[in-house]
Coordinates of C-alpha atoms and ligand atoms in Angstrom, one line a residue:
M11 CA 0.2 -0.4 -0.2
C12 CA 1.6 3.9 -0.6
G13 CA 2.9 4.1 -4.3
I14 CA 6.4 6.3 -4.8
V15 CA 8.3 7.1 -7.3
A16 CA 10.9 10.0 -7.4
C17 CA 13.9 10.8 -9.8
V18 CA 17.1 12.3 -10.1
T19 CA 18.1 13.8 -14.0
S20 CA 21.5 15.3 -14.9
K21 CA 20.0 18.6 -15.1
K22 CA 16.4 20.8 -14.4
S23 CA 13.9 20.3 -15.9
D24 CA 9.9 19.3 -16.0
F25 CA 11.8 16.0 -16.4
A26 CA 11.4 15.5 -12.6
A27 CA 8.2 16.5 -11.7
D28 CA 6.6 15.2 -14.9
A29 CA 7.4 11.7 -14.5
C30 CA 6.9 12.1 -10.5
F31 CA 3.1 12.8 -11.4
K32 CA 3.0 10.5 -14.4
G33 CA 5.1 7.2 -12.3
L34 CA 2.2 8.2 -10.1
E35 CA -0.8 8.1 -11.7
Y36 CA 0.8 4.3 -12.3
L37 CA 1.0 3.8 -8.9
E38 CA -2.4 5.0 -7.8
Y39 CA -3.9 1.4 -7.6
R40 CA -1.1 1.2 -4.2
G41 CA -3.0 3.6 -3.0
Y42 CA -5.8 7.1 -3.4
D43 CA -6.6 8.5 0.0
S44 CA -3.6 11.8 -0.9
A45 CA -1.0 12.1 -2.8
G46 CA 1.7 15.0 -2.7
I47 CA 5.7 15.6 -4.7
S48 CA 8.6 17.2 -3.8
L49 CA 10.8 18.7 -5.3
I50 CA 14.6 20.7 -4.1
V51 CA 14.4 24.0 -5.9
D52 CA 17.4 26.5 -5.0
G53 CA 18.2 25.2 -2.2
K54 CA 14.1 25.4 -0.4
F55 CA 11.3 21.8 -1.0
E56 CA 8.8 22.6 -2.8
T57 CA 6.7 20.6 -2.2
K58 CA 2.1 19.6 -3.5
K59 CA -0.3 17.8 -1.8
A60 CA -3.6 17.0 -2.3
V61 CA -6.2 15.2 -1.2
G62 CA -7.7 12.4 -2.4
K63 CA -7.3 10.8 -6.0
L64 CA -3.9 11.9 -7.8
E65 CA -7.3 14.5 -10.2
S66 CA -6.8 17.0 -6.7
L67 CA -3.1 16.4 -6.9
K68 CA -3.3 17.1 -10.7
K69 CA -5.6 20.5 -10.0
E70 CA -3.5 21.9 -7.8
I71 CA 0.0 21.4 -10.6
K72 CA -2.0 22.9 -12.9
S73 CA -2.4 26.1 -11.1
K74 CA 0.8 26.8 -9.6
P75 CA 3.2 24.4 -12.2
F76 CA 5.9 23.8 -10.1
S77 CA 9.4 25.6 -11.4
K78 CA 12.1 23.1 -12.5
S79 CA 14.3 20.8 -11.3
N80 CA 16.6 18.2 -11.7
I81 CA 14.9 16.2 -8.6
A82 CA 11.4 15.4 -7.3
A83 CA 9.6 12.5 -5.2
G84 CA 6.2 11.0 -4.8
H85 CA 4.2 9.4 -3.3
T86 CA 0.5 7.9 -3.6
R87 CA -1.6 7.1 0.7
W88 CA -3.0 4.9 1.3
A89 CA -3.5 5.7 5.4
T90 CA -2.8 3.9 8.1
H91 CA -2.1 6.8 10.4
G92 CA -3.9 9.4 10.8
S93 CA -6.5 10.2 8.4
P94 CA -6.3 11.4 5.2
S95 CA -5.2 15.4 5.0
I96 CA -3.0 17.6 3.9
E97 CA -1.0 17.3 6.5
N98 CA -0.7 13.2 7.0
A99 CA 0.7 13.0 3.4
H100 CA 3.8 12.3 1.3
P101 CA 6.6 13.9 1.5
H102 CA 7.4 14.6 4.8
I103 CA 9.8 17.9 5.8
S104 CA 11.7 17.8 8.8
T105 CA 10.5 20.9 11.0
N106 CA 14.1 22.3 10.1
G107 CA 13.1 22.1 6.7
R108 CA 16.2 19.9 6.0
V109 CA 14.8 16.5 5.5
A110 CA 11.8 15.1 2.1
L111 CA 11.5 11.4 3.4
V112 CA 8.5 9.3 1.6
H113 CA 7.4 6.1 3.1
N114 CA 5.7 2.9 2.6
G115 CA 5.2 0.7 5.5
I116 CA 4.5 1.3 9.5
I117 CA 7.3 2.3 12.1
E118 CA 6.6 0.9 15.3
N119 CA 8.0 1.7 17.4
A120 CA 7.8 5.9 15.7
A121 CA 5.9 7.3 19.9
Q122 CA 9.2 5.5 20.9
I123 CA 11.4 7.7 19.0
K124 CA 9.4 10.9 19.1
S125 CA 9.7 10.7 23.0
E126 CA 13.3 9.6 23.5
K127 CA 14.8 11.2 20.6
L128 CA 12.6 14.2 19.6
Q129 CA 11.3 15.7 23.1
N130 CA 12.0 18.8 22.1
I131 CA 11.0 19.3 18.5
K132 CA 7.1 20.4 17.7
L133 CA 5.7 18.8 15.5
T134 CA 3.6 19.6 13.3
G135 CA 1.8 16.5 13.4
N136 CA 2.3 12.4 14.5
T137 CA 2.1 10.0 12.2
D138 CA 5.1 7.7 12.3
T139 CA 6.3 9.3 9.0
Q140 CA 6.3 12.6 10.1
I141 CA 8.1 11.6 13.1
V142 CA 11.1 8.9 11.0
A143 CA 11.9 12.3 9.3
E144 CA 12.0 14.9 11.8
Y145 CA 14.3 11.7 12.7
L146 CA 16.6 11.9 10.1
S147 CA 16.6 15.1 9.4
M148 CA 18.0 15.6 13.7
L149 CA 20.5 12.0 12.3
L150 CA 21.9 14.2 9.4
E151 CA 22.8 17.1 11.8
E152 CA 24.8 14.8 13.0
T153 CA 26.7 13.2 10.4
G154 CA 26.7 15.7 7.5
N155 CA 25.2 13.0 5.1
L156 CA 22.1 11.4 4.1
Q157 CA 23.1 8.1 3.9
N158 CA 24.8 8.2 7.2
A159 CA 21.8 9.0 9.0
M160 CA 19.8 6.8 7.5
T161 CA 22.2 4.0 7.6
K162 CA 22.0 4.8 11.5
L163 CA 18.8 5.1 11.7
V164 CA 17.2 1.8 9.7
K165 CA 19.6 0.8 13.3
Q166 CA 16.4 1.8 16.1
I167 CA 13.4 1.7 14.1
D168 CA 11.6 -1.5 13.4
G169 CA 8.1 -2.5 11.5
S170 CA 8.2 -1.7 7.4
W171 CA 9.2 0.2 5.3
A172 CA 10.6 1.1 1.7
F173 CA 11.6 4.9 2.4
V174 CA 13.3 7.3 -0.3
A175 CA 15.2 9.8 1.7
M176 CA 16.0 14.1 -0.2
D177 CA 18.7 16.6 1.5
V178 CA 17.9 20.5 0.6
K179 CA 21.2 20.4 0.5
D180 CA 22.7 18.0 -1.9
N181 CA 20.1 18.3 -4.8
S182 CA 22.6 15.0 -6.9
K183 CA 21.1 12.0 -4.6
I184 CA 18.1 10.1 -3.2
V185 CA 18.8 8.2 -0.7
C186 CA 16.0 5.1 -0.1
S187 CA 16.0 1.5 1.8
R188 CA 13.7 -1.3 2.1
H189 CA 13.0 -3.3 5.2
N190 CA 9.6 -5.7 4.3
S191 CA 8.3 -3.2 1.8
P192 CA 9.2 -2.9 -2.3
L193 CA 11.2 -1.1 -3.9
V194 CA 13.4 -0.8 -7.2
I195 CA 16.0 1.6 -9.0
G196 CA 14.8 2.3 -13.3
K197 CA 18.4 3.4 -14.3
G198 CA 17.5 5.3 -17.5
E199 CA 20.7 7.1 -19.8
S200 CA 20.2 10.7 -18.5
E201 CA 18.3 9.8 -15.4
N202 CA 17.6 7.7 -12.7
F203 CA 14.3 6.1 -11.3
I204 CA 13.3 4.8 -7.2
A205 CA 10.2 3.1 -7.6
S206 CA 8.0 0.8 -5.5
D207 CA 6.3 -0.7 -8.7
V208 CA 8.5 -0.7 -12.2
I209 CA 4.8 0.5 -13.8
A210 CA 5.8 3.5 -12.6
F211 CA 9.1 3.7 -14.4
V212 CA 8.9 1.2 -17.5
E213 CA 7.6 3.8 -20.3
Y214 CA 11.0 6.0 -19.7
T215 CA 13.7 2.8 -19.1
K216 CA 13.5 -1.2 -18.8
N217 CA 16.2 -1.2 -17.1
A218 CA 15.4 -2.1 -13.8
V219 CA 17.6 -3.2 -10.3
E220 CA 15.6 -4.7 -7.6
I221 CA 16.9 -3.1 -3.8
K222 CA 16.2 -6.1 -1.1
Q223 CA 15.8 -6.2 1.6
D224 CA 17.5 -4.9 4.4
Q225 CA 19.9 -2.4 2.0
I226 CA 20.4 1.1 1.6
A227 CA 19.9 2.9 -1.7
V228 CA 22.2 5.9 -2.6
I229 CA 20.9 6.5 -6.0
E230 CA 22.4 9.5 -8.3
W231 CA 21.5 11.0 -12.9
D232 CA 24.6 8.8 -13.4
N233 CA 25.5 6.1 -10.8
I234 CA 23.5 3.7 -8.3
K235 CA 25.3 2.5 -5.7
L236 CA 24.0 -0.2 -2.7
F237 CA 25.0 -0.9 1.1
N238 CA 24.0 -2.6 3.1
F239 CA 22.0 -1.8 6.3
A240 CA 26.1 -2.4 8.1
G241 CA 27.5 0.0 5.5
E242 CA 29.1 -2.0 3.3
Q243 CA 28.7 -1.4 -0.2
I244 CA 27.0 -4.1 -2.2
D245 CA 27.7 -5.8 -6.1
Y246 CA 24.5 -5.6 -7.2
A247 CA 24.9 -7.0 -10.6
N248 CA 22.6 -9.9 -9.5
Q249 CA 19.6 -7.6 -9.0
E250 CA 19.8 -6.2 -12.4
Y251 CA 17.1 -7.0 -14.0
K252 CA 15.6 -6.6 -17.6
I253 CA 11.6 -5.9 -17.9
D254 CA 9.8 -7.7 -20.3
W255 CA 6.2 -6.3 -20.7
N256 CA 5.5 -2.4 -22.2
I257 CA 3.6 1.0 -21.1
D258 CA 0.3 -0.9 -22.7
A259 CA -0.5 -3.9 -20.5
A260 CA -0.4 -0.7 -17.6
K261 CA -3.3 1.1 -20.3
K262 CA -7.2 -0.1 -20.6
G263 CA -6.8 -0.9 -23.9
G264 CA -10.2 0.6 -25.0
Y265 CA -12.3 -0.4 -21.8
S266 CA -14.5 1.1 -19.3
S267 CA -12.2 0.3 -17.1
F268 CA -8.8 -2.1 -15.9
M269 CA -11.4 -4.5 -13.7
E270 CA -13.2 -5.0 -17.6
K271 CA -10.0 -5.7 -19.1
E272 CA -8.4 -7.6 -17.1
I273 CA -11.7 -10.1 -17.4
R274 CA -11.1 -10.3 -21.4
E275 CA -7.9 -11.5 -20.3
E276 CA -9.3 -14.4 -18.1
P277 CA -8.8 -17.5 -21.0
A278 CA -4.9 -16.0 -21.7
A279 CA -3.8 -16.0 -17.5
V280 CA -4.6 -19.1 -17.8
R281 CA -3.5 -20.2 -21.3
N282 CA -0.1 -18.9 -19.5
T283 CA -0.5 -20.2 -16.5
I284 CA -0.7 -23.4 -18.2
Y285 CA 1.9 -23.2 -20.0
G286 CA 4.7 -21.6 -19.3
R287 CA 6.5 -23.6 -17.3
G288 CA 6.3 -25.8 -20.3
S289 CA 4.6 -29.6 -19.3
Q290 CA 7.0 -32.3 -19.8
D291 CA 5.9 -35.4 -21.6
G292 CA 2.2 -34.5 -19.5
R293 CA 4.0 -33.6 -16.5
F294 CA 4.4 -29.9 -14.5
G295 CA 6.8 -28.6 -12.2
L296 CA 7.2 -26.1 -10.8
D297 CA 8.9 -22.8 -11.4
R298 CA 11.2 -23.0 -8.3
L299 CA 12.3 -26.1 -5.5
D300 CA 15.0 -25.3 -3.0
F301 CA 14.7 -29.5 -1.4
D302 CA 14.9 -33.0 -2.2
E303 CA 11.8 -33.5 -4.6
N304 CA 11.2 -36.3 -1.8
Y305 CA 10.7 -34.3 0.5
L306 CA 6.4 -33.9 -1.1
K307 CA 6.4 -37.6 0.2
L308 CA 6.9 -38.1 3.4
I309 CA 4.8 -34.5 4.1
D310 CA 0.9 -35.8 5.8
K311 CA -0.5 -31.8 5.4
I312 CA -0.7 -29.0 3.7
T313 CA -1.5 -25.4 5.2
V314 CA -3.2 -22.8 2.6
V315 CA -2.1 -19.3 3.9
A316 CA -4.1 -16.4 1.4
C317 CA -6.0 -13.6 2.5
G318 CA -9.3 -12.3 0.1
T319 CA -9.8 -13.6 -3.0
A320 CA -6.5 -15.4 -3.0
A321 CA -7.5 -17.4 0.1
H322 CA -10.5 -18.2 -1.9
S323 CA -8.5 -19.6 -4.5
G324 CA -7.2 -21.4 -1.6
Y325 CA -10.4 -22.9 -0.8
V326 CA -10.7 -24.3 -4.6
A327 CA -7.8 -25.9 -4.0
R328 CA -8.3 -28.0 -1.4
F329 CA -10.8 -30.1 -3.2
A330 CA -8.8 -30.7 -6.1
I331 CA -5.8 -31.0 -4.0
E332 CA -7.7 -33.8 -1.7
H333 CA -9.6 -35.4 -4.4
W334 CA -6.4 -36.2 -5.9
C335 CA -3.8 -36.6 -3.4
K336 CA -5.2 -37.7 -0.8
I337 CA -3.6 -35.8 2.0
P338 CA -5.6 -33.4 4.6
V339 CA -6.2 -30.2 3.2
E340 CA -6.5 -26.7 5.7
V341 CA -7.4 -23.0 4.5
E342 CA -6.7 -19.9 6.9
F343 CA -6.7 -16.7 6.5
A344 CA -2.8 -16.0 7.1
H345 CA -3.9 -12.8 9.3
E346 CA -5.3 -15.6 11.6
F347 CA -3.0 -18.4 11.5
R348 CA 0.0 -17.9 13.2
Y349 CA -2.2 -16.4 16.8
R350 CA -4.1 -20.4 17.2
D351 CA -1.0 -21.6 17.9
P352 CA -1.7 -23.6 14.4
I353 CA 0.2 -27.6 13.7
V354 CA 3.0 -26.4 11.4
N355 CA 6.2 -28.5 11.5
S356 CA 8.6 -30.5 9.0
K357 CA 4.9 -32.7 7.9
T358 CA 3.6 -29.8 6.3
L359 CA 3.9 -28.4 3.4
V360 CA 2.9 -23.7 3.8
I361 CA 1.0 -23.1 0.3
A362 CA 1.4 -18.9 0.5
I363 CA -1.3 -17.9 -2.7
S364 CA -0.4 -14.8 -3.1
Q365 CA -1.1 -11.4 -6.2
S366 CA 1.1 -9.0 -5.5
G367 CA 4.2 -11.5 -3.3
E368 CA 4.0 -8.1 -1.1
T369 CA 0.4 -9.1 1.3
M370 CA 2.1 -8.5 4.2
D371 CA -0.1 -10.4 6.5
T372 CA 0.8 -13.5 3.9
L373 CA 4.2 -13.2 4.5
Q374 CA 4.7 -12.6 8.1
A375 CA 2.7 -16.8 7.8
V376 CA 5.0 -18.3 5.6
R377 CA 7.8 -16.2 8.1
Y378 CA 6.3 -18.6 11.1
A379 CA 5.6 -21.5 8.8
K380 CA 9.6 -21.7 8.0
Q381 CA 10.2 -21.2 12.1
Q382 CA 7.9 -24.0 13.2
G383 CA 10.0 -26.3 10.8
A384 CA 7.4 -26.6 7.5
K385 CA 8.6 -26.3 3.6
T386 CA 6.2 -23.9 2.4
L387 CA 5.6 -22.7 -1.2
A388 CA 4.7 -20.1 -3.2
I389 CA 2.0 -19.7 -5.1
V390 CA 2.5 -16.3 -7.1
N391 CA 1.5 -13.3 -9.3
T392 CA 4.7 -11.1 -9.2
L393 CA 7.6 -12.5 -9.8
G394 CA 11.3 -11.0 -7.6
S395 CA 8.4 -10.4 -4.8
A396 CA 8.8 -11.0 -1.6
L397 CA 6.8 -14.3 -1.8
D398 CA 8.3 -15.1 -4.2
R399 CA 11.8 -14.5 -2.1
E400 CA 11.5 -16.0 1.0
C401 CA 9.5 -18.7 0.2
D402 CA 11.0 -22.0 -0.5
A403 CA 9.4 -23.2 -3.8
V404 CA 7.4 -21.3 -6.0
L405 CA 5.0 -21.6 -9.1
Y406 CA 3.8 -18.5 -10.8
T407 CA 0.9 -17.3 -12.5
Y408 CA 0.9 -16.2 -15.1
A409 CA -1.6 -13.5 -15.4
G410 CA 0.3 -10.9 -16.0
R411 CA -0.2 -6.9 -14.3
E412 CA -2.9 -7.0 -12.8
I413 CA -3.9 -3.8 -12.1
A414 CA -7.9 -2.9 -10.7
V415 CA -8.3 -3.7 -7.6
A416 CA -10.8 -6.1 -6.9
S417 CA -8.9 -9.3 -8.5
T418 CA -10.3 -10.7 -11.1
K419 CA -7.4 -12.6 -13.9
A420 CA -5.2 -13.7 -10.5
F421 CA -7.8 -15.7 -9.2
I422 CA -8.8 -17.4 -12.4
A423 CA -4.7 -18.0 -12.7
Q424 CA -4.2 -19.1 -9.0
I425 CA -6.7 -21.6 -9.0
T426 CA -5.5 -23.1 -11.7
A427 CA -2.0 -23.0 -10.3
C428 CA -3.1 -24.6 -7.3
Y429 CA -4.4 -27.4 -10.3
I430 CA -0.8 -27.7 -11.6
L431 CA 0.6 -28.5 -8.6
G432 CA -2.2 -30.9 -7.5
L433 CA -0.9 -32.4 -10.6
Y434 CA 2.4 -32.2 -10.0
L435 CA 1.8 -33.7 -6.4
A436 CA 0.1 -36.1 -7.1
E437 CA 2.4 -37.5 -9.4
V438 CA 5.5 -36.6 -7.1
R439 CA 3.5 -39.1 -4.3
G440 CA 2.3 -41.8 -7.0
N441 CA -1.5 -41.0 -6.5
L442 CA -2.8 -41.4 -9.9
F443 CA -1.1 -43.2 -12.5
L444 CA 0.4 -41.2 -15.2
D445 CA -2.6 -41.5 -17.8
E446 CA -5.0 -40.6 -15.5
I447 CA -2.8 -37.4 -14.8
E448 CA -2.3 -37.0 -18.2
S449 CA -5.8 -37.4 -19.2
K450 CA -6.7 -34.4 -16.4
I451 CA -4.2 -31.9 -18.2
R452 CA -6.4 -32.6 -21.4
E453 CA -9.5 -31.8 -19.7
L454 CA -7.6 -28.6 -18.0
K455 CA -5.9 -27.3 -21.3
T456 CA -9.8 -26.5 -23.0
L457 CA -10.1 -24.6 -19.9
P458 CA -8.6 -21.1 -22.0
D459 CA -11.3 -22.0 -24.6
K460 CA -13.9 -22.5 -22.5
L461 CA -13.6 -19.6 -20.6
A462 CA -13.3 -17.8 -24.0
K463 CA -17.2 -18.7 -24.6
V464 CA -18.3 -18.6 -21.4
L465 CA -16.8 -13.9 -21.9
Q466 CA -19.4 -14.4 -24.5
S467 CA -22.0 -13.8 -22.5
Y468 CA -20.2 -10.7 -21.3
D469 CA -22.9 -8.3 -22.7
D470 CA -26.2 -10.2 -21.9
I471 CA -24.7 -10.2 -18.5
K472 CA -23.8 -6.1 -18.8
A473 CA -27.8 -6.3 -19.5
F474 CA -29.0 -8.1 -17.1
A475 CA -26.4 -5.9 -14.3
K476 CA -28.5 -2.1 -15.8
K477 CA -31.4 -3.5 -14.1
E478 CA -30.2 -4.9 -11.3
K479 CA -27.7 -1.4 -10.4
N480 CA -29.7 -0.7 -7.3
T481 CA -30.2 -3.7 -5.7
E482 CA -29.5 -3.3 -2.6
S483 CA -28.7 -7.0 -1.4
V484 CA -27.6 -10.1 -3.1
L485 CA -27.0 -13.2 -1.9
F486 CA -24.8 -15.8 -3.4
L487 CA -24.5 -20.1 -3.4
G488 CA -23.0 -23.2 -4.1
R489 CA -21.9 -26.8 -2.5
H490 CA -18.7 -28.2 -2.8
I491 CA -16.6 -26.2 -5.3
G492 CA -19.3 -23.8 -6.3
Y493 CA -19.3 -22.4 -2.3
P494 CA -15.6 -20.6 -2.2
I495 CA -17.4 -19.5 -5.6
A496 CA -20.2 -17.9 -4.1
L497 CA -17.5 -16.2 -1.2
E498 CA -15.6 -14.5 -3.9
G499 CA -18.5 -13.5 -6.3
A500 CA -20.2 -11.9 -2.8
L501 CA -16.6 -10.1 -2.4
K502 CA -16.9 -8.6 -6.0
L503 CA -19.4 -7.0 -5.8
K504 CA -19.5 -5.7 -2.1
E505 CA -16.2 -4.4 -3.0
I506 CA -16.7 -2.3 -5.5
A507 CA -20.3 -1.9 -6.6
Y508 CA -20.6 -1.1 -2.2
I509 CA -23.7 -3.4 -2.1
H510 CA -24.4 -5.6 0.8
S511 CA -23.8 -8.7 -0.3
E512 CA -23.1 -12.7 1.3
G513 CA -22.1 -15.5 0.2
F514 CA -23.2 -19.7 1.9
A515 CA -22.7 -22.9 1.4
A516 CA -26.0 -23.9 -0.4
G517 CA -26.6 -26.0 2.6
E518 CA -26.3 -23.9 5.4
L519 CA -29.5 -21.6 4.5
K520 CA -31.4 -23.5 7.0
H521 CA -29.4 -23.5 9.6
G522 CA -30.5 -19.9 9.4
P523 CA -29.3 -17.3 6.1
I524 CA -33.1 -18.4 4.7
A525 CA -34.0 -16.6 7.3
I526 CA -33.1 -13.0 5.5
I527 CA -34.8 -14.2 2.2
E528 CA -37.5 -12.2 1.0
K529 CA -40.0 -11.0 -1.1
G530 CA -37.6 -9.6 -4.7
Q531 CA -34.3 -10.9 -2.3
L532 CA -31.4 -11.1 -5.2
V533 CA -29.8 -14.7 -5.0
F534 CA -27.2 -15.9 -7.4
V535 CA -26.7 -19.8 -7.4
I536 CA -24.3 -21.8 -8.6
V537 CA -25.2 -25.1 -9.9
P538 CA -23.2 -27.8 -10.4
P539 CA -22.2 -30.3 -13.9
K540 CA -25.4 -32.8 -13.9
N541 CA -22.9 -35.8 -14.4
D542 CA -20.5 -34.7 -12.1
R543 CA -21.4 -35.8 -7.9
A544 CA -25.5 -36.2 -9.0
E545 CA -26.2 -36.3 -5.7
V546 CA -25.0 -32.5 -4.7
H547 CA -26.6 -31.0 -8.3
S548 CA -29.8 -32.4 -6.7
K549 CA -29.2 -30.7 -3.2
V550 CA -29.0 -27.5 -5.6
L551 CA -32.1 -28.0 -6.7
A552 CA -33.6 -27.8 -3.6
N553 CA -32.5 -25.0 -2.1
I554 CA -33.4 -23.0 -4.8
E555 CA -36.8 -24.5 -4.2
E556 CA -36.6 -23.7 -0.8
I557 CA -35.1 -19.9 -2.5
I558 CA -39.0 -19.5 -4.1
S559 CA -40.2 -20.3 -2.1
R560 CA -40.2 -17.7 0.9
G561 CA -40.4 -15.5 -2.5
G562 CA -36.6 -15.2 -3.9
R563 CA -35.5 -14.8 -7.3
I564 CA -32.8 -16.4 -8.6
V565 CA -30.2 -15.8 -11.1
V566 CA -28.6 -19.5 -11.9
I567 CA -25.4 -20.2 -13.1
A568 CA -24.9 -23.7 -14.8
E569 CA -23.9 -26.4 -17.3
E570 CA -24.4 -25.9 -20.6
G571 CA -27.8 -28.6 -21.6
D572 CA -28.2 -28.8 -17.9
N573 CA -32.2 -28.3 -18.6
S574 CA -33.6 -29.4 -14.7
L575 CA -34.1 -25.4 -15.0
S576 CA -36.0 -24.2 -17.7
E577 CA -39.3 -25.1 -16.8
K578 CA -38.8 -22.5 -13.4
L579 CA -37.4 -20.3 -15.7
E580 CA -40.6 -20.2 -17.4
K581 CA -42.9 -20.3 -14.8
G582 CA -41.6 -17.3 -12.7
G583 CA -38.6 -18.2 -9.8
I584 CA -35.8 -18.3 -12.3
E585 CA -35.0 -15.2 -13.5
K586 CA -32.0 -15.7 -16.4
I587 CA -29.8 -18.6 -16.6
F588 CA -26.3 -17.8 -17.6
F589 CA -24.8 -21.3 -18.7
R590 CA -20.9 -22.0 -18.8
P591 CA -19.0 -25.2 -20.7
K592 CA -19.1 -28.3 -19.4
T593 CA -16.8 -29.0 -17.1
S594 CA -15.6 -31.8 -14.6
I595 CA -16.3 -30.3 -10.7
L596 CA -13.7 -29.4 -10.5
F597 CA -13.3 -27.6 -13.0
S598 CA -16.3 -25.7 -12.8
A599 CA -14.5 -23.5 -10.7
V600 CA -12.4 -21.7 -13.4
L601 CA -15.9 -21.1 -15.2
D602 CA -18.2 -20.2 -12.7
I603 CA -16.5 -17.0 -11.3
V604 CA -16.6 -15.1 -14.4
P605 CA -20.5 -14.0 -14.8
L606 CA -20.5 -13.2 -10.8
Q607 CA -17.1 -10.9 -11.3
I608 CA -18.4 -9.4 -15.0
F609 CA -21.8 -8.9 -13.4
A610 CA -20.0 -6.8 -10.0
C611 CA -18.3 -5.1 -12.5
S612 CA -20.8 -3.8 -14.8
V613 CA -23.5 -2.7 -11.4
A614 CA -20.3 -0.4 -10.3
L615 CA -20.2 0.5 -13.6
F616 CA -24.0 1.4 -14.3
K617 CA -23.9 3.4 -10.2
G618 CA -21.4 5.4 -11.5
L619 CA -18.6 3.9 -9.6
D620 CA -14.2 4.0 -9.8
I621 CA -14.9 0.8 -10.7
D622 CA -9.7 0.2 -10.4
M623 CA -10.3 2.1 -7.1
P624 CA -12.9 1.2 -4.8
R625 CA -13.4 3.2 -1.6
N626 CA -11.0 2.2 0.7
L627 CA -9.2 0.1 -1.0
A628 CA -5.4 -0.5 -2.1
K629 CA -4.4 -3.1 -4.5
S630 CA -1.5 -4.4 -1.9
V631 CA -1.7 -4.1 1.8
T632 CA 1.7 -4.6 2.5
V633 CA 1.4 -3.5 6.4
E634 CA -0.6 -6.2 8.7
Ligands
M6R26 O1 -1.8 -9.9 -3.5 P1 -2.8 -10.6 -2.8 O2 -3.8 -11.6 -3.9 O3 -2.4 -12.0 -1.7 O4 -3.9 -9.7 -1.9 C1 -5.3 -10.5 -1.2 C2 -6.0 -9.7 -1.0 O5 -6.0 -8.3 -0.4 C3 -7.5 -9.6 -2.3 O6 -6.8 -10.4 -3.3 C4 -7.7 -9.0 -1.9 O7 -9.0 -9.5 -1.4 C5 -8.1 -7.9 -3.4 N1 -9.2 -6.5 -3.2 C6 -9.7 -8.9 -4.0 O8 -9.8 -8.1 -4.8

């Protein structure tokens, strides 16, 4: 959460400020409560800040343009300490005007630093970053050098941070440090950049240097130096890489929102996840495995840790992995996991699922699992992310960049990766015969085309969403693998359309939730395939009857050719059926979620909401 971008160039111009603003536009997915940019102009900081989305900062800059400068740092904020306000917006300038600081993360001992080190200083605000900016300037006065001040600072603070700092008396360099929050350098021709995500500078350069955990960087327009927290210089050759995508991936490409674009990219996301690492002889492998494969034969439990949508993909994974590999699978919200003394030991495989790979709750769960002796495996979309680096094994989802806050294509790619992992484990552990695995892989490979077919109903679902834009409450029901899909459908609708929605296990209905069904209540029901687990199918039909008889309005997601519901569609009770191509129940999750994603995206569109940047949210939750 929070986006950082900074730039230092060879000469004074509008470039540094413009590049920072543009970078912030690309980083806005990380937070959009307030934003600000500071430059050094004639030995003073020139700073503009605004509350709300970047549009407000843009107006501010337009009404009084920035002066020319060779150095700038900007920030877009997702509030943790302190409300969204100008006072709390970054960059923070120390009271003596010497230091400008932008920060992503939380400094947990800020109050202690304030009371022990800054007793005589009257701060204008009280956020952790303001305290650190002040303390950094004090250390700078002591050491006379921003790099030395930063090296002293990082030894005294706890928490998580990506810092970018400027000293008003030295406009030649930007000093940064990283601990538990991402930062990456962009190497340009006559300028260098630093940002939370390469998206902020990919328009200008594809040459990147990742700042690794617990490193400090000193960046001049023609020089980059990296140090560890002990102050020793580091050779960073192995941290350099080329960005292999271009800025078009970060544009909407003519769609009304990134979310719509990303839903439409789902067939490609699944295809790339299946074929991304190549499969030899019908066998899937992992992208990285740092321990002996035989260890996987010894594990007696899998625990999936994840948050939000990624956790829902974990619930889907449980069905497939337990069924194919005959190994118990627990799924747990990462933020709950380590607080309940979970049984995790050297025979446990902990799978962490994450789009960003930077979700702090998930990272902390992984760290806890490692301390208990478990092996960890990441299913992650962001190569080089903290989760990618810290886990003992990795399986990438090749969904491509996901920009909309509401996760769609990454979710589908996560489920696909879970199937791949399940089949890989079944093969390594000898749970399935090779021909059985091959037949499942063949079916998995049909999913991209089937997804493309589901997407043909986009306009139909959109038209239905238009009629429902004023609906105040929507329920989602599913059984078996349809249950996590119901949870995910409800999450999508609440997070971007602000409609109260809940997902239920269909069988749970009669144990309480049915009390809220009254005339007109809209209920989405996911009907499983008729010929695969017929008993689940007939139970869901019974649940539909229960809702109809209490006046509920039903929308069904069902398999093509399932005519058990046609009569109810004609006679009333069922308002709409969206059909998906036939597939086995375990794979149906990938197809069933799509109409629900389109529905949420379209309702938000017709309500005139900001689909890609829903209120109070941010794309990566890098704080606990
Ligand atoms: O980056 P991650 O996959 O770890 O993020 C986990 C959740 O924060 C994320 O899925 C969140 O629930 C999304 N807003 C859902 O659309």
